[in-house]
Amino acid sequence: MSDGVQPALFIDGTWRHAADGATREVINPADGSVVAVVAEAGPADAAAAVSAARAAFPSWSATAVAERAEMCNRIADLLLRDRDEIARIETLDTGKTLRESQIDIDDVVSVFRFYARLAAVQSDRLVDVGNPAIVSRVVREPIGVCVLIAPWNYPLLQIVWKIAPALAAGCTMVAKPSEVTPLSTIALVRLAHEAGVPAGVLNLIQGSGAAVGAALVDNADVDMVSFTGGASTGASIAAAAAPHVSRVALELGGKNPHLVFADADWDSAVDAVVTGVFLHSGQVCSSGTRLIVEESIADDLVAAVVARAEKIRFGNGLDPASQTGPLVSTAHRDKVEAYVALGISEGAVLMTGGQRPTDPALAAGYFYPPTVFDRCDRGMRIVTEETFGPILTVERFTSEEQAIELGNDTTYGLAAGVRTGDTARAERVARALRHGTVWVNDFGVYTAAAEWGGFGRSGNGRELGPTGLAEYQELKHIWTNTAPGEVGWF
Ligand code: NDP
């Protein structure tokens, strides 16, 4: 194996190169440089990882819940110890700013701690069947071998939303990060090994979704697939898992409306609209990419948002002066540029952005400026399709009913925001919006203790909160007759 290649597959407790020796370069999107070269798994490696997880399941699922909770807490401690280094790796790999990477690590620490606590206090449910001789209990058991597939925009965070509850529940697993951003997951698996997670419990596979991801999903020995990524990939994963009747949890894309009423607090509304869509250059599933604003304030709000957007400093995420980084790859920038061209051809009015930056200091990276389209409507694909880039579209409403109708007029249903000074209206609109999360006078925030997931084509599962643990558990009913006698039927 050539020097400098990371043996980035972790199977049955050992770091390995790919069986066929394949490798992949990992690129820094801020300047196009090669950050690392990692092993690239093939189907044989994927099968070996699933077998290792299967072999480890009987003993790991039988460990005391306190031991599993302790393991989660130890990993959280180690993440805090190595916070700066892992944040640097995440920034090199994704392009996001160092501050964002550090916040991601703090978030994943809170997720490990939350599931450590929750697993430890879960108890069986006793059912009163009306006969004192019968003890009827519903107990929770780990579902088994899980395949965990994550996207590139929040590599560490998205994989931990899966690994932490799966570990706490007593499952064994194979994790597959995006081929574009494998590095923080490699660092995490090293820490899990150091924390004492036994061989075979947490396996790591690198490689393309189409080849190795698909091989992991199409494996009869897998009990559950938890996937975060695009809607069409999610649909193909559900189809591939169907013959095996594996449980499939899907966290998919969004096209998230941000409703602003004329009575909203002005300064916080401008701030939230700009941050909600341009953070991480819009590469956020819950990005507030559709501004839906009351007609009477629309011109002023668009002008204020454009003025703020033009001041955003984008640059290398390692530079403390940068407020946002590049897009993740050339291919992704091509996709975003194609959507901008489409928006123009559809008749949306380009208010700012829409062209690559001319600053020579940014030329080697995959940067794209904040872009705002006014005068958009529901007939435009720029309004209905997920662009996953720094693109804001603006629609206008004149009544509460119309605002709700526009907010719900999407095949997705991941997240929405409503901004108003009227608390009764805020409650009405929040209840009427068909989205998995609704923020009132806030945007983009979450907590490990509350469920996250989508309505409609945004998915069918829930991560975080108690439901995020239940995803990795089977319910078993145990009926015990303490005074057995004859039934007397025959
Ligand atoms: P993709 O759907 O392209 O990929 C997601 C993951 O699936 C990657 O690891 C990818 O591997 C893998 N994959 C691709 N094809 C297959 C397959 N046939 N079988 C198994 N695995 C496969 O999404 P992106 O990585 O482009 O991520 C962006 C998407 O993720 C957006 O739609 C975004 O909205 C969504 N997302 C949703 C979130 C939510 O909470 N609902 C959160 C974050 C993102 P590889 O990349 O190596 O090819």
Coordinates of C-alpha atoms and ligand atoms in Angstrom, one line a residue:
M1 CA 0.0 0.0 0.0
S2 CA 1.4 3.4 -1.0
D3 CA 2.7 5.7 1.7
G4 CA 0.3 8.4 3.1
V5 CA -2.9 6.4 2.5
Q6 CA -5.0 6.2 5.7
P7 CA -6.2 2.7 6.4
A8 CA -9.6 4.3 7.0
L9 CA -11.8 1.2 7.2
F10 CA -12.4 0.0 10.7
I11 CA -13.7 -3.6 10.7
D12 CA -13.9 -5.9 13.7
G13 CA -11.6 -3.7 15.8
T14 CA -8.8 -3.2 13.3
W15 CA -7.9 -0.4 10.8
R16 CA -7.6 -1.7 7.3
H17 CA -7.0 -0.8 3.7
A18 CA -9.5 -1.9 1.1
A19 CA -9.4 -5.5 0.1
D20 CA -8.8 -4.4 -3.5
G21 CA -6.4 -1.6 -2.5
A22 CA -8.6 1.2 -3.8
T23 CA -8.1 4.7 -2.5
R24 CA -9.7 8.2 -2.7
E25 CA -8.4 11.7 -2.4
V26 CA -10.1 14.0 0.1
I27 CA -10.2 17.6 -1.1
N28 CA -10.2 20.9 0.8
P29 CA -13.0 22.9 -0.8
A30 CA -11.5 26.2 0.3
D31 CA -8.5 25.8 -2.1
G32 CA -8.8 22.5 -3.9
S33 CA -5.8 20.9 -2.2
V34 CA -5.6 17.2 -1.2
V35 CA -6.0 16.9 2.6
A36 CA -5.7 13.2 2.8
V37 CA -5.9 9.9 0.9
V38 CA -8.1 7.3 2.4
A39 CA -9.0 3.7 1.7
E40 CA -12.0 3.2 -0.5
A41 CA -14.0 0.1 0.4
G42 CA -15.6 -2.3 -2.1
P43 CA -18.5 -4.7 -1.6
A44 CA -16.3 -7.3 0.0
D45 CA -15.2 -4.8 2.7
A46 CA -18.9 -3.9 3.2
A47 CA -19.9 -7.5 3.7
A48 CA -17.0 -8.0 6.2
A49 CA -18.1 -5.0 8.2
V50 CA -21.7 -6.3 8.4
S51 CA -20.5 -9.8 9.4
A52 CA -18.3 -8.2 12.2
A53 CA -21.3 -6.3 13.5
R54 CA -23.5 -9.4 13.4
A55 CA -20.8 -11.4 15.4
A56 CA -20.5 -8.7 18.0
F57 CA -24.3 -8.3 18.5
P58 CA -25.0 -11.1 21.1
S59 CA -22.4 -9.8 23.6
W60 CA -22.9 -6.1 23.1
S61 CA -26.7 -6.3 23.3
A62 CA -26.3 -8.2 26.5
T63 CA -24.2 -5.6 28.3
A64 CA -25.7 -3.7 31.1
V65 CA -27.3 -0.5 30.1
A66 CA -25.1 1.4 32.6
E67 CA -22.0 0.1 30.8
R68 CA -23.3 1.4 27.4
A69 CA -24.2 4.7 28.9
E70 CA -20.8 5.0 30.4
M71 CA -19.3 4.3 27.0
C72 CA -21.3 7.2 25.5
N73 CA -20.1 9.5 28.2
R74 CA -16.5 8.4 27.7
I75 CA -16.7 9.2 24.0
A76 CA -18.2 12.6 24.8
D77 CA -15.2 13.3 27.2
L78 CA -12.7 12.4 24.5
L79 CA -14.5 14.5 21.9
L80 CA -14.1 17.5 24.3
R81 CA -10.4 16.6 24.8
D82 CA -9.8 16.6 21.1
R83 CA -12.3 19.4 20.2
D84 CA -9.8 21.7 18.5
E85 CA -8.2 19.1 16.4
I86 CA -11.4 17.5 15.2
A87 CA -12.9 20.9 14.5
R88 CA -9.9 21.7 12.3
I89 CA -10.3 18.4 10.5
E90 CA -14.0 19.1 9.9
T91 CA -13.2 22.6 8.5
L92 CA -10.5 21.2 6.2
D93 CA -12.9 18.6 4.9
T94 CA -16.2 20.5 4.6
G95 CA -15.0 24.1 4.3
K96 CA -17.3 25.4 7.1
T97 CA -15.9 27.9 9.5
L98 CA -13.9 26.7 12.5
R99 CA -16.6 28.3 14.8
E100 CA -19.3 26.2 13.1
S101 CA -17.2 23.0 13.4
Q102 CA -16.6 23.7 17.1
I103 CA -20.4 24.2 17.7
D104 CA -21.0 20.9 15.9
I105 CA -18.7 19.1 18.3
D106 CA -20.4 20.7 21.3
D107 CA -23.7 19.6 19.8
V108 CA -22.6 16.0 19.4
V109 CA -21.2 15.9 22.9
S110 CA -24.7 16.9 24.1
V111 CA -26.2 14.1 22.0
F112 CA -24.0 11.4 23.5
R113 CA -24.7 12.7 27.0
F114 CA -28.5 12.8 26.3
Y115 CA -28.6 9.2 25.2
A116 CA -26.4 8.1 28.0
R117 CA -29.0 9.5 30.4
L118 CA -32.0 8.4 28.6
A119 CA -31.0 4.8 28.1
A120 CA -30.2 4.5 31.8
V121 CA -33.7 5.6 32.9
Q122 CA -35.8 3.7 30.4
S123 CA -37.9 1.1 32.1
D124 CA -40.2 -1.8 31.1
R125 CA -44.0 -1.0 30.8
L126 CA -46.2 -3.1 32.9
V127 CA -49.7 -3.9 31.5
D128 CA -52.6 -4.6 33.9
V129 CA -54.5 -7.5 32.2
G130 CA -57.0 -7.8 35.1
N131 CA -55.6 -11.0 36.4
P132 CA -53.1 -10.8 39.4
A133 CA -51.5 -14.1 38.3
I134 CA -50.3 -12.6 35.0
V135 CA -47.3 -10.4 34.7
S136 CA -47.5 -8.6 31.4
R137 CA -44.4 -6.5 30.4
V138 CA -43.4 -4.6 27.3
V139 CA -39.6 -4.5 27.2
R140 CA -37.2 -2.7 24.9
E141 CA -34.5 -4.6 23.0
P142 CA -31.9 -3.4 20.5
I143 CA -33.0 -4.0 16.9
G144 CA -29.7 -5.6 15.9
V145 CA -27.2 -4.7 13.1
C146 CA -27.6 -1.1 11.8
V147 CA -26.2 0.5 8.7
L148 CA -25.8 4.3 9.3
I149 CA -25.3 6.5 6.2
A150 CA -24.7 10.2 6.5
P151 CA -24.3 13.2 4.1
W152 CA -21.4 15.7 3.7
N153 CA -22.9 18.9 5.1
Y154 CA -22.7 18.0 8.8
P155 CA -20.6 14.9 8.7
L156 CA -19.8 14.4 12.4
L157 CA -23.2 15.7 13.6
Q158 CA -25.3 13.6 11.3
I159 CA -23.5 10.4 12.0
V160 CA -23.5 11.0 15.8
W161 CA -27.3 11.5 15.7
K162 CA -27.3 7.8 14.7
I163 CA -24.3 6.3 16.4
A164 CA -25.1 7.7 19.9
P165 CA -28.6 6.2 20.2
A166 CA -27.6 3.0 18.4
L167 CA -24.8 2.4 20.9
A168 CA -26.9 3.3 23.9
A169 CA -29.7 1.0 22.7
G170 CA -27.2 -2.0 22.4
C171 CA -27.1 -2.2 18.6
T172 CA -24.0 -3.0 16.6
M173 CA -23.4 -1.0 13.5
V174 CA -21.6 -0.1 10.3
A175 CA -21.2 3.6 9.7
K176 CA -20.7 5.1 6.2
P177 CA -19.9 8.8 5.9
S178 CA -20.1 10.6 2.6
E179 CA -17.1 9.8 0.4
V180 CA -16.6 13.6 0.1
T181 CA -16.2 14.2 3.9
P182 CA -14.9 11.1 5.7
L183 CA -12.3 12.6 8.1
S184 CA -14.2 13.6 11.2
T185 CA -16.0 10.2 11.3
I186 CA -12.6 8.5 11.2
A187 CA -11.5 10.7 14.1
L188 CA -14.7 9.8 16.0
V189 CA -14.2 6.0 15.5
R190 CA -10.7 6.3 16.8
L191 CA -12.0 7.9 20.0
A192 CA -14.7 5.2 20.3
H193 CA -12.0 2.6 20.1
E194 CA -10.0 4.5 22.7
A195 CA -13.1 4.7 24.9
G196 CA -13.3 0.9 24.9
V197 CA -16.1 0.1 22.4
P198 CA -15.5 -3.6 21.8
A199 CA -14.4 -5.0 18.4
G200 CA -17.2 -5.3 15.9
V201 CA -19.6 -3.0 17.7
L202 CA -18.8 0.1 15.6
N203 CA -17.4 -0.6 12.1
L204 CA -16.5 2.1 9.6
I205 CA -16.7 1.8 5.8
Q206 CA -15.6 4.5 3.3
G207 CA -16.7 4.7 -0.3
S208 CA -19.2 5.9 -2.8
G209 CA -22.9 5.5 -2.0
A210 CA -23.7 4.0 -5.4
A211 CA -21.2 1.1 -4.9
V212 CA -20.5 0.5 -1.2
G213 CA -23.5 2.2 0.3
A214 CA -25.9 0.2 -1.8
A215 CA -24.0 -3.0 -0.9
L216 CA -24.5 -2.2 2.8
V217 CA -28.2 -1.6 2.3
D218 CA -28.8 -4.7 0.2
N219 CA -27.6 -7.2 2.8
A220 CA -30.0 -9.6 4.4
D221 CA -28.0 -9.6 7.7
V222 CA -28.9 -5.9 8.3
D223 CA -31.8 -5.2 10.6
M224 CA -32.0 -1.4 10.1
V225 CA -30.8 1.3 7.8
S226 CA -30.8 4.9 9.1
F227 CA -30.1 7.3 6.2
T228 CA -29.7 11.0 6.0
G229 CA -29.4 12.5 2.5
G230 CA -31.3 13.5 -0.6
A231 CA -34.9 12.4 -1.2
S232 CA -34.2 10.4 -4.4
T233 CA -31.4 8.5 -2.7
G234 CA -33.6 7.8 0.3
A235 CA -36.3 6.4 -2.0
S236 CA -33.8 4.1 -3.7
I237 CA -32.5 2.9 -0.3
A238 CA -36.1 2.2 0.9
A239 CA -36.6 0.1 -2.3
A240 CA -33.3 -1.8 -1.9
A241 CA -34.0 -2.6 1.8
A242 CA -37.6 -3.7 1.1
P243 CA -36.9 -7.3 0.1
H244 CA -35.0 -7.8 3.4
V245 CA -37.9 -6.1 5.4
S246 CA -35.2 -4.2 7.3
R247 CA -36.4 -1.1 9.2
V248 CA -35.6 2.1 7.3
A249 CA -35.4 5.5 8.8
L250 CA -35.1 8.4 6.4
E251 CA -34.0 12.0 7.1
L252 CA -34.2 13.7 3.7
G253 CA -34.1 17.1 2.2
G254 CA -36.2 20.3 2.7
K255 CA -37.4 23.4 1.0
N256 CA -38.1 25.4 4.1
P257 CA -40.4 28.4 4.3
H258 CA -39.6 31.3 6.5
L259 CA -42.9 33.3 7.0
V260 CA -42.4 37.0 8.0
F261 CA -45.5 39.0 9.0
A262 CA -45.5 42.8 9.0
D263 CA -45.8 42.9 12.8
A264 CA -42.6 41.0 13.4
D265 CA -39.6 42.5 15.2
W266 CA -37.7 44.1 12.4
D267 CA -34.0 43.7 13.4
S268 CA -34.3 40.1 14.5
A269 CA -36.3 39.3 11.3
V270 CA -33.6 40.7 9.0
D271 CA -30.9 38.9 11.0
A272 CA -32.8 35.5 11.1
V273 CA -33.7 35.6 7.3
V274 CA -30.0 36.2 6.4
T275 CA -28.5 33.7 8.9
G276 CA -31.3 31.1 8.2
V277 CA -30.4 30.8 4.5
F278 CA -26.7 31.8 4.2
L279 CA -25.1 29.9 7.1
H280 CA -22.8 27.2 5.8
S281 CA -23.4 28.7 2.3
G282 CA -27.0 27.3 2.4
Q283 CA -25.8 23.7 2.6
V284 CA -28.2 22.9 5.4
C285 CA -31.2 20.7 5.1
S286 CA -33.3 23.1 7.2
S287 CA -32.0 26.2 5.5
G288 CA -34.7 28.9 5.3
T289 CA -34.4 29.2 1.6
R290 CA -38.0 30.4 0.9
L291 CA -38.7 33.8 2.3
I292 CA -42.5 34.3 2.4
V293 CA -43.1 37.9 3.4
E294 CA -46.2 40.1 3.9
E295 CA -46.6 42.4 0.9
S296 CA -46.6 45.6 2.9
I297 CA -43.0 45.1 4.2
A298 CA -41.7 43.0 1.3
D299 CA -39.7 45.7 -0.6
D300 CA -38.1 47.0 2.6
L301 CA -37.3 43.5 3.9
V302 CA -35.7 42.4 0.6
A303 CA -33.6 45.5 0.5
A304 CA -32.4 45.0 4.1
V305 CA -31.6 41.3 3.5
V306 CA -29.7 42.1 0.3
A307 CA -27.7 44.8 2.1
R308 CA -26.8 42.4 4.8
A309 CA -26.1 39.5 2.4
E310 CA -23.6 41.7 0.5
K311 CA -21.6 42.2 3.6
I312 CA -21.1 38.5 4.4
R313 CA -17.4 37.8 4.4
F314 CA -16.8 34.4 2.9
G315 CA -13.3 32.7 2.8
N316 CA -11.3 29.9 4.1
G317 CA -13.0 28.5 7.2
L318 CA -9.7 28.4 9.1
D319 CA -9.5 32.2 8.8
P320 CA -11.2 33.7 11.9
A321 CA -12.4 36.6 9.7
S322 CA -14.5 34.3 7.5
Q323 CA -18.2 34.2 8.3
T324 CA -19.0 31.4 5.8
G325 CA -17.0 29.0 3.7
P326 CA -17.1 27.5 0.2
L327 CA -19.5 25.0 -1.3
V328 CA -18.3 21.4 -0.7
S329 CA -17.2 20.5 -4.2
T330 CA -16.9 21.6 -7.8
A331 CA -19.8 19.3 -8.7
H332 CA -22.0 20.9 -6.1
R333 CA -21.0 24.4 -7.2
D334 CA -22.0 23.4 -10.8
K335 CA -25.4 22.3 -9.4
V336 CA -25.9 25.6 -7.6
E337 CA -24.9 27.6 -10.6
A338 CA -27.3 25.6 -12.8
Y339 CA -30.1 26.5 -10.4
V340 CA -29.2 30.2 -10.6
A341 CA -29.3 30.1 -14.4
L342 CA -32.7 28.3 -14.1
G343 CA -34.1 31.0 -11.8
I344 CA -33.1 33.7 -14.2
S345 CA -34.6 31.9 -17.1
E346 CA -37.8 31.3 -15.1
G347 CA -38.2 35.1 -14.7
A348 CA -37.2 35.5 -11.0
V349 CA -35.5 38.9 -10.4
L350 CA -31.9 38.5 -9.4
M351 CA -31.3 41.1 -6.6
T352 CA -27.7 40.1 -5.6
G353 CA -25.1 37.4 -6.1
G354 CA -25.5 35.0 -9.1
Q355 CA -21.8 35.0 -10.1
R356 CA -18.7 33.5 -8.8
P357 CA -16.6 35.9 -6.8
T358 CA -13.8 37.6 -8.6
D359 CA -11.4 37.9 -5.6
P360 CA -8.2 36.1 -6.7
A361 CA -7.7 34.9 -3.1
L362 CA -10.9 32.8 -3.5
A363 CA -10.2 31.5 -7.1
A364 CA -8.9 28.0 -6.1
G365 CA -11.9 27.3 -3.8
Y366 CA -15.5 26.5 -4.6
F367 CA -17.0 29.7 -3.3
Y368 CA -20.4 31.1 -4.3
P369 CA -21.9 34.3 -3.0
P370 CA -25.2 34.8 -1.3
T371 CA -27.8 35.1 -4.0
V372 CA -31.4 36.6 -3.7
F373 CA -34.2 36.2 -6.2
D374 CA -37.3 38.4 -5.7
R375 CA -40.7 38.1 -7.4
C376 CA -40.7 34.3 -7.3
D377 CA -43.8 32.1 -7.5
R378 CA -44.8 28.5 -7.1
G379 CA -44.6 27.8 -10.8
M380 CA -40.8 28.1 -10.6
R381 CA -38.5 25.1 -10.0
I382 CA -36.1 27.5 -8.1
V383 CA -38.9 27.7 -5.5
T384 CA -39.9 24.1 -5.4
E385 CA -36.6 22.1 -5.7
E386 CA -33.9 21.9 -3.1
T387 CA -30.9 23.9 -4.3
F388 CA -28.7 23.2 -1.2
G389 CA -26.8 26.4 -1.9
P390 CA -26.8 30.1 -0.8
I391 CA -30.0 31.0 -2.7
L392 CA -33.0 32.8 -1.2
T393 CA -36.2 33.1 -3.1
V394 CA -38.9 35.6 -2.2
E395 CA -42.7 35.1 -2.4
R396 CA -45.3 37.5 -1.0
F397 CA -48.6 37.2 0.8
T398 CA -51.5 39.4 1.8
S399 CA -53.3 37.3 4.4
E400 CA -52.6 34.7 7.1
E401 CA -54.4 32.0 5.1
Q402 CA -52.3 32.7 2.0
A403 CA -49.1 32.6 4.1
I404 CA -50.0 29.2 5.5
E405 CA -51.0 27.9 2.0
L406 CA -47.7 29.0 0.5
G407 CA -45.8 27.5 3.5
N408 CA -47.5 24.2 3.0
D409 CA -47.3 24.2 -0.7
T410 CA -44.2 21.9 -0.9
T411 CA -43.6 18.2 -1.3
Y412 CA -41.1 18.5 1.5
G413 CA -41.9 19.2 5.2
L414 CA -38.8 19.4 7.2
A415 CA -38.8 22.8 8.9
A416 CA -40.4 26.2 8.8
G417 CA -40.2 29.5 10.6
V418 CA -42.8 32.1 11.5
R419 CA -42.1 35.6 12.7
T420 CA -44.8 37.8 14.1
G421 CA -45.5 39.9 17.2
D422 CA -48.9 38.4 17.6
T423 CA -48.7 35.3 19.9
A424 CA -52.1 34.0 19.0
R425 CA -51.3 34.1 15.3
A426 CA -47.9 32.5 16.0
E427 CA -49.6 29.6 17.6
R428 CA -52.3 29.3 14.8
V429 CA -49.7 29.4 12.1
A430 CA -47.3 27.0 13.8
R431 CA -50.1 24.5 14.3
A432 CA -51.2 24.8 10.7
L433 CA -47.8 24.3 9.1
R434 CA -47.1 20.7 8.0
H435 CA -43.4 20.6 8.9
G436 CA -41.5 18.5 11.4
T437 CA -40.1 21.5 13.1
V438 CA -41.6 25.0 13.4
W439 CA -39.6 27.9 14.8
V440 CA -41.5 30.9 16.2
N441 CA -39.4 34.1 16.2
D442 CA -36.3 32.0 15.9
F443 CA -34.6 29.8 13.2
G444 CA -32.3 26.9 12.8
V445 CA -32.0 25.9 16.5
Y446 CA -32.4 22.4 18.0
T447 CA -31.9 20.4 21.1
A448 CA -30.9 16.8 21.6
A449 CA -34.0 16.3 23.8
A450 CA -36.6 17.2 21.1
E451 CA -37.3 15.1 18.0
W452 CA -36.0 16.1 14.5
G453 CA -37.5 14.8 11.3
G454 CA -39.7 15.6 8.3
F455 CA -43.2 15.4 7.1
G456 CA -43.9 14.4 3.4
R457 CA -40.9 13.7 1.3
S458 CA -38.6 15.0 4.0
G459 CA -38.5 11.6 5.5
N460 CA -40.2 9.0 7.7
G461 CA -38.2 8.8 10.9
R462 CA -37.3 10.9 13.8
E463 CA -33.8 11.5 15.3
L464 CA -33.0 13.0 18.7
G465 CA -35.4 13.0 21.6
P466 CA -36.8 9.7 23.0
T467 CA -38.0 8.7 19.6
G468 CA -34.5 8.8 18.3
L469 CA -33.6 6.0 20.7
A470 CA -36.8 4.1 20.0
E471 CA -35.8 3.9 16.3
Y472 CA -33.1 1.5 17.4
Q473 CA -35.2 -0.6 19.6
E474 CA -37.7 -3.5 19.2
L475 CA -40.6 -3.8 21.6
K476 CA -41.2 -7.3 23.0
H477 CA -44.2 -8.3 25.0
I478 CA -43.5 -10.9 27.7
W479 CA -46.6 -12.5 29.3
T480 CA -45.8 -14.5 32.4
N481 CA -48.4 -16.7 34.1
T482 CA -47.3 -17.1 37.7
A483 CA -50.1 -19.7 38.4
P484 CA -50.3 -21.9 35.4
G485 CA -53.3 -24.2 35.1
E486 CA -55.2 -26.0 32.3
V487 CA -57.0 -23.9 29.7
G488 CA -59.8 -26.5 29.5
W489 CA -60.6 -26.0 25.9
F490 CA -60.0 -29.5 24.6
Ligands
NDP1 P1 -26.9 12.0 -1.0 O1 -28.3 11.4 -0.9 O2 -26.3 12.1 -2.3 O3 -25.9 11.1 -0.1 C1 -26.1 10.9 1.3 C2 -25.3 9.6 1.7 O4 -25.9 8.5 1.0 C3 -23.9 9.7 1.3 O5 -23.1 9.0 2.3 C4 -23.9 8.9 0.0 O6 -22.6 8.4 -0.3 C5 -24.8 7.8 0.3 N1 -25.5 7.2 -0.9 C6 -25.7 7.7 -2.1 N2 -26.3 6.8 -2.9 C7 -26.5 5.7 -2.1 C8 -27.1 4.4 -2.4 N3 -27.7 4.1 -3.5 N4 -27.2 3.5 -1.4 C9 -26.6 3.8 -0.2 N5 -26.0 5.0 0.1 C10 -26.0 6.0 -0.9 O7 -27.0 13.4 -0.2 P2 -25.8 14.4 0.0 O8 -24.6 13.8 0.6 O9 -25.7 15.2 -1.3 O10 -26.5 15.4 1.2 C11 -27.3 16.4 0.9 C12 -28.8 16.0 1.2 O11 -28.9 15.5 2.5 C13 -29.7 17.1 1.0 O12 -30.9 16.7 0.3 C14 -30.1 17.5 2.4 O13 -31.3 18.1 2.5 C15 -30.1 16.1 3.1 N6 -29.9 16.3 4.5 C16 -31.0 16.0 5.3 C17 -31.0 16.2 6.7 C18 -32.1 16.0 7.6 O14 -32.0 16.1 8.8 N7 -33.3 15.7 7.1 C19 -29.7 16.7 7.3 C20 -28.6 16.9 6.4 C21 -28.8 16.7 5.0 P3 -21.5 9.3 -1.1 O15 -21.6 10.7 -0.8 O16 -20.2 8.7 -0.6 O17 -21.8 8.9 -2.5

